[in-house]
mmCIF file of C-alpha atoms in Angstrom:
data_model
loop_
_atom_site.group_PDB
_atom_site.id
_atom_site.type_symbol
_atom_site.label_atom_id
_atom_site.label_comp_id
_atom_site.label_asym_id
_atom_site.label_seq_id
_atom_site.Cartn_x
_atom_site.Cartn_y
_atom_site.Cartn_z
ATOM 1 C CA UNK A 1 95.419 98.566 84.427
ATOM 2 C CA UNK A 2 99.072 99.382 84.844
ATOM 3 C CA UNK A 3 98.967 101.798 87.768
ATOM 4 C CA UNK A 4 96.641 102.994 90.479
ATOM 5 C CA UNK A 5 97.155 106.580 89.237
ATOM 6 C CA UNK A 6 94.961 105.679 86.250
ATOM 7 C CA UNK A 7 91.993 104.885 88.520
ATOM 8 C CA UNK A 8 89.268 107.544 88.520
ATOM 9 C CA UNK A 9 88.540 106.800 92.169
ATOM 10 C CA UNK A 10 92.182 107.459 93.110
ATOM 11 C CA UNK A 11 92.131 110.701 91.083
ATOM 12 C CA UNK A 12 89.047 111.834 93.014
ATOM 13 C CA UNK A 13 90.697 110.865 96.316
ATOM 14 C CA UNK A 14 93.710 112.950 95.277
ATOM 15 C CA UNK A 15 91.430 115.903 94.548
ATOM 16 C CA UNK A 16 89.935 115.602 98.038
ATOM 17 C CA UNK A 17 93.383 115.377 99.651
ATOM 18 C CA UNK A 18 94.586 118.499 97.863
ATOM 19 C CA UNK A 19 91.377 120.341 98.718
ATOM 20 C CA UNK A 20 91.688 119.444 102.407
ATOM 21 C CA UNK A 21 95.318 120.631 102.390
ATOM 22 C CA UNK A 22 94.102 124.046 101.249
ATOM 23 C CA UNK A 23 91.073 124.176 103.541
ATOM 24 C CA UNK A 24 92.997 123.478 106.757
ATOM 25 C CA UNK A 25 95.253 126.467 106.181
ATOM 26 C CA UNK A 26 92.412 128.631 107.486
ATOM 27 C CA UNK A 27 91.817 126.554 110.645
ATOM 28 C CA UNK A 28 92.805 128.190 113.952
ATOM 29 C CA UNK A 29 96.255 127.436 115.351
ATOM 30 C CA UNK A 30 94.805 125.705 118.417
ATOM 31 C CA UNK A 31 93.378 123.039 116.077
ATOM 32 C CA UNK A 32 96.809 122.212 114.586
ATOM 33 C CA UNK A 33 97.277 119.010 116.602
ATOM 34 C CA UNK A 34 93.587 118.171 116.814
ATOM 35 C CA UNK A 35 91.183 118.627 113.928
ATOM 36 C CA UNK A 36 93.785 119.764 111.380
ATOM 37 C CA UNK A 37 96.032 116.754 111.970
ATOM 38 C CA UNK A 38 93.117 114.316 111.967
ATOM 39 C CA UNK A 39 91.500 115.574 108.772
ATOM 40 C CA UNK A 40 94.814 115.624 106.922
ATOM 41 C CA UNK A 41 95.567 112.049 108.008
ATOM 42 C CA UNK A 42 92.198 110.594 107.008
ATOM 43 C CA UNK A 43 92.085 112.495 103.701
ATOM 44 C CA UNK A 44 95.512 111.071 102.831
ATOM 45 C CA UNK A 45 94.405 107.607 103.870
ATOM 46 C CA UNK A 46 91.732 107.466 101.164
ATOM 47 C CA UNK A 47 94.172 107.455 98.244
ATOM 48 C CA UNK A 48 96.832 105.566 100.211
ATOM 49 C CA UNK A 49 94.503 102.617 100.716
ATOM 50 C CA UNK A 50 93.275 102.630 97.118
ATOM 51 C CA UNK A 51 96.921 102.510 95.999
ATOM 52 C CA UNK A 52 97.889 99.805 98.477
ATOM 53 C CA UNK A 53 94.938 97.609 97.537
ATOM 54 C CA UNK A 54 95.718 97.998 93.851
ATOM 55 C CA UNK A 55 99.318 96.978 94.495
ATOM 56 C CA UNK A 56 98.343 93.749 96.237
ATOM 57 C CA UNK A 57 97.298 92.051 92.968
ATOM 58 C CA UNK A 58 94.735 89.995 94.852
ATOM 59 C CA UNK A 59 91.039 90.731 94.486
ATOM 60 C CA UNK A 60 90.082 90.178 98.124
ATOM 61 C CA UNK A 61 92.963 92.316 99.436
ATOM 62 C CA UNK A 62 92.046 95.061 96.981
ATOM 63 C CA UNK A 63 88.412 94.973 98.137
ATOM 64 C CA UNK A 64 89.484 95.113 101.783
ATOM 65 C CA UNK A 65 91.713 98.151 101.243
ATOM 66 C CA UNK A 66 88.987 99.902 99.242
ATOM 67 C CA UNK A 67 86.584 99.363 102.138
ATOM 68 C CA UNK A 68 89.166 100.922 104.452
ATOM 69 C CA UNK A 69 89.483 103.837 101.988
ATOM 70 C CA UNK A 70 85.699 104.253 102.118
ATOM 71 C CA UNK A 71 85.895 104.436 105.907
ATOM 72 C CA UNK A 72 88.589 107.122 105.670
ATOM 73 C CA UNK A 73 86.407 109.027 103.215
ATOM 74 C CA UNK A 74 83.525 108.959 105.709
ATOM 75 C CA UNK A 75 85.860 110.040 108.500
ATOM 76 C CA UNK A 76 86.969 112.988 106.370
ATOM 77 C CA UNK A 77 83.339 113.996 105.902
ATOM 78 C CA UNK A 78 82.745 113.819 109.655
ATOM 79 C CA UNK A 79 85.734 116.077 110.296
ATOM 80 C CA UNK A 80 84.418 118.538 107.707
ATOM 81 C CA UNK A 81 81.050 118.539 109.493
ATOM 82 C CA UNK A 82 82.915 119.408 112.694
ATOM 83 C CA UNK A 83 84.771 122.188 110.860
ATOM 84 C CA UNK A 84 81.437 123.529 109.598
ATOM 85 C CA UNK A 85 79.858 123.281 113.069
ATOM 86 C CA UNK A 86 82.784 125.222 114.528
ATOM 87 C CA UNK A 87 82.564 127.834 111.738
ATOM 88 C CA UNK A 88 86.049 127.028 110.424
ATOM 89 C CA UNK A 89 84.544 126.619 106.935
ATOM 90 C CA UNK A 90 81.550 128.333 105.394
ATOM 91 C CA UNK A 91 78.593 126.715 103.644
ATOM 92 C CA UNK A 92 80.098 127.160 100.168
ATOM 93 C CA UNK A 93 83.329 125.376 101.099
ATOM 94 C CA UNK A 94 81.396 122.607 102.827
ATOM 95 C CA UNK A 95 79.011 122.168 99.888
ATOM 96 C CA UNK A 96 81.934 121.955 97.462
ATOM 97 C CA UNK A 97 83.555 119.318 99.664
ATOM 98 C CA UNK A 98 80.246 117.437 99.921
ATOM 99 C CA UNK A 99 80.077 117.261 96.121
ATOM 100 C CA UNK A 100 83.636 115.904 95.949
ATOM 101 C CA UNK A 101 82.798 113.425 98.718
ATOM 102 C CA UNK A 102 79.664 112.203 96.906
ATOM 103 C CA UNK A 103 81.609 111.727 93.670
ATOM 104 C CA UNK A 104 84.428 109.851 95.406
ATOM 105 C CA UNK A 105 81.977 107.596 97.259
ATOM 106 C CA UNK A 106 80.176 106.787 94.014
ATOM 107 C CA UNK A 107 83.449 105.973 92.246
ATOM 108 C CA UNK A 108 84.771 103.933 95.168
ATOM 109 C CA UNK A 109 81.580 101.878 95.463
ATOM 110 C CA UNK A 110 81.645 101.292 91.710
ATOM 111 C CA UNK A 111 85.278 100.197 91.862
ATOM 112 C CA UNK A 112 84.523 97.781 94.711
ATOM 113 C CA UNK A 113 81.659 96.299 92.662
ATOM 114 C CA UNK A 114 83.964 96.007 89.644
ATOM 115 C CA UNK A 115 86.609 94.158 91.665
ATOM 116 C CA UNK A 116 83.982 91.824 93.158
ATOM 117 C CA UNK A 117 82.698 91.009 89.672
ATOM 118 C CA UNK A 118 86.233 90.299 88.400
ATOM 119 C CA UNK A 119 86.817 88.078 91.440
ATOM 120 C CA UNK A 120 83.595 86.156 90.772
ATOM 121 C CA UNK A 121 84.361 85.869 87.053
ATOM 122 C CA UNK A 122 87.749 84.378 87.885
ATOM 123 C CA UNK A 123 86.207 81.854 90.272
ATOM 124 C CA UNK A 124 83.265 80.947 88.078
#
């Protein structure tokens, strides 16, 4: 694979990042340096870590960065739960995000398994 931008998991992470960028526009101003900043940072971190791991050209490094990306994905979900609890997003927006989250998690876990298999195939 020539570039991380060809990875389905990175494409899904990008979709989440763009979605979060739109969602936070409706957050109250007093959340600008709290929830808004945090959710933007962790949503960006998902794709950033997938890209960085891919660029390392070492299976174990790639796995490690994908695990970090998975943590950022979970953090993004937690921030969206907070946004829902505070009524900054409605149920429809949250449910749509939850679907994107589930898809990204599935793709990321599959990619991690794929990398582990390639690592084992190379060793064995």
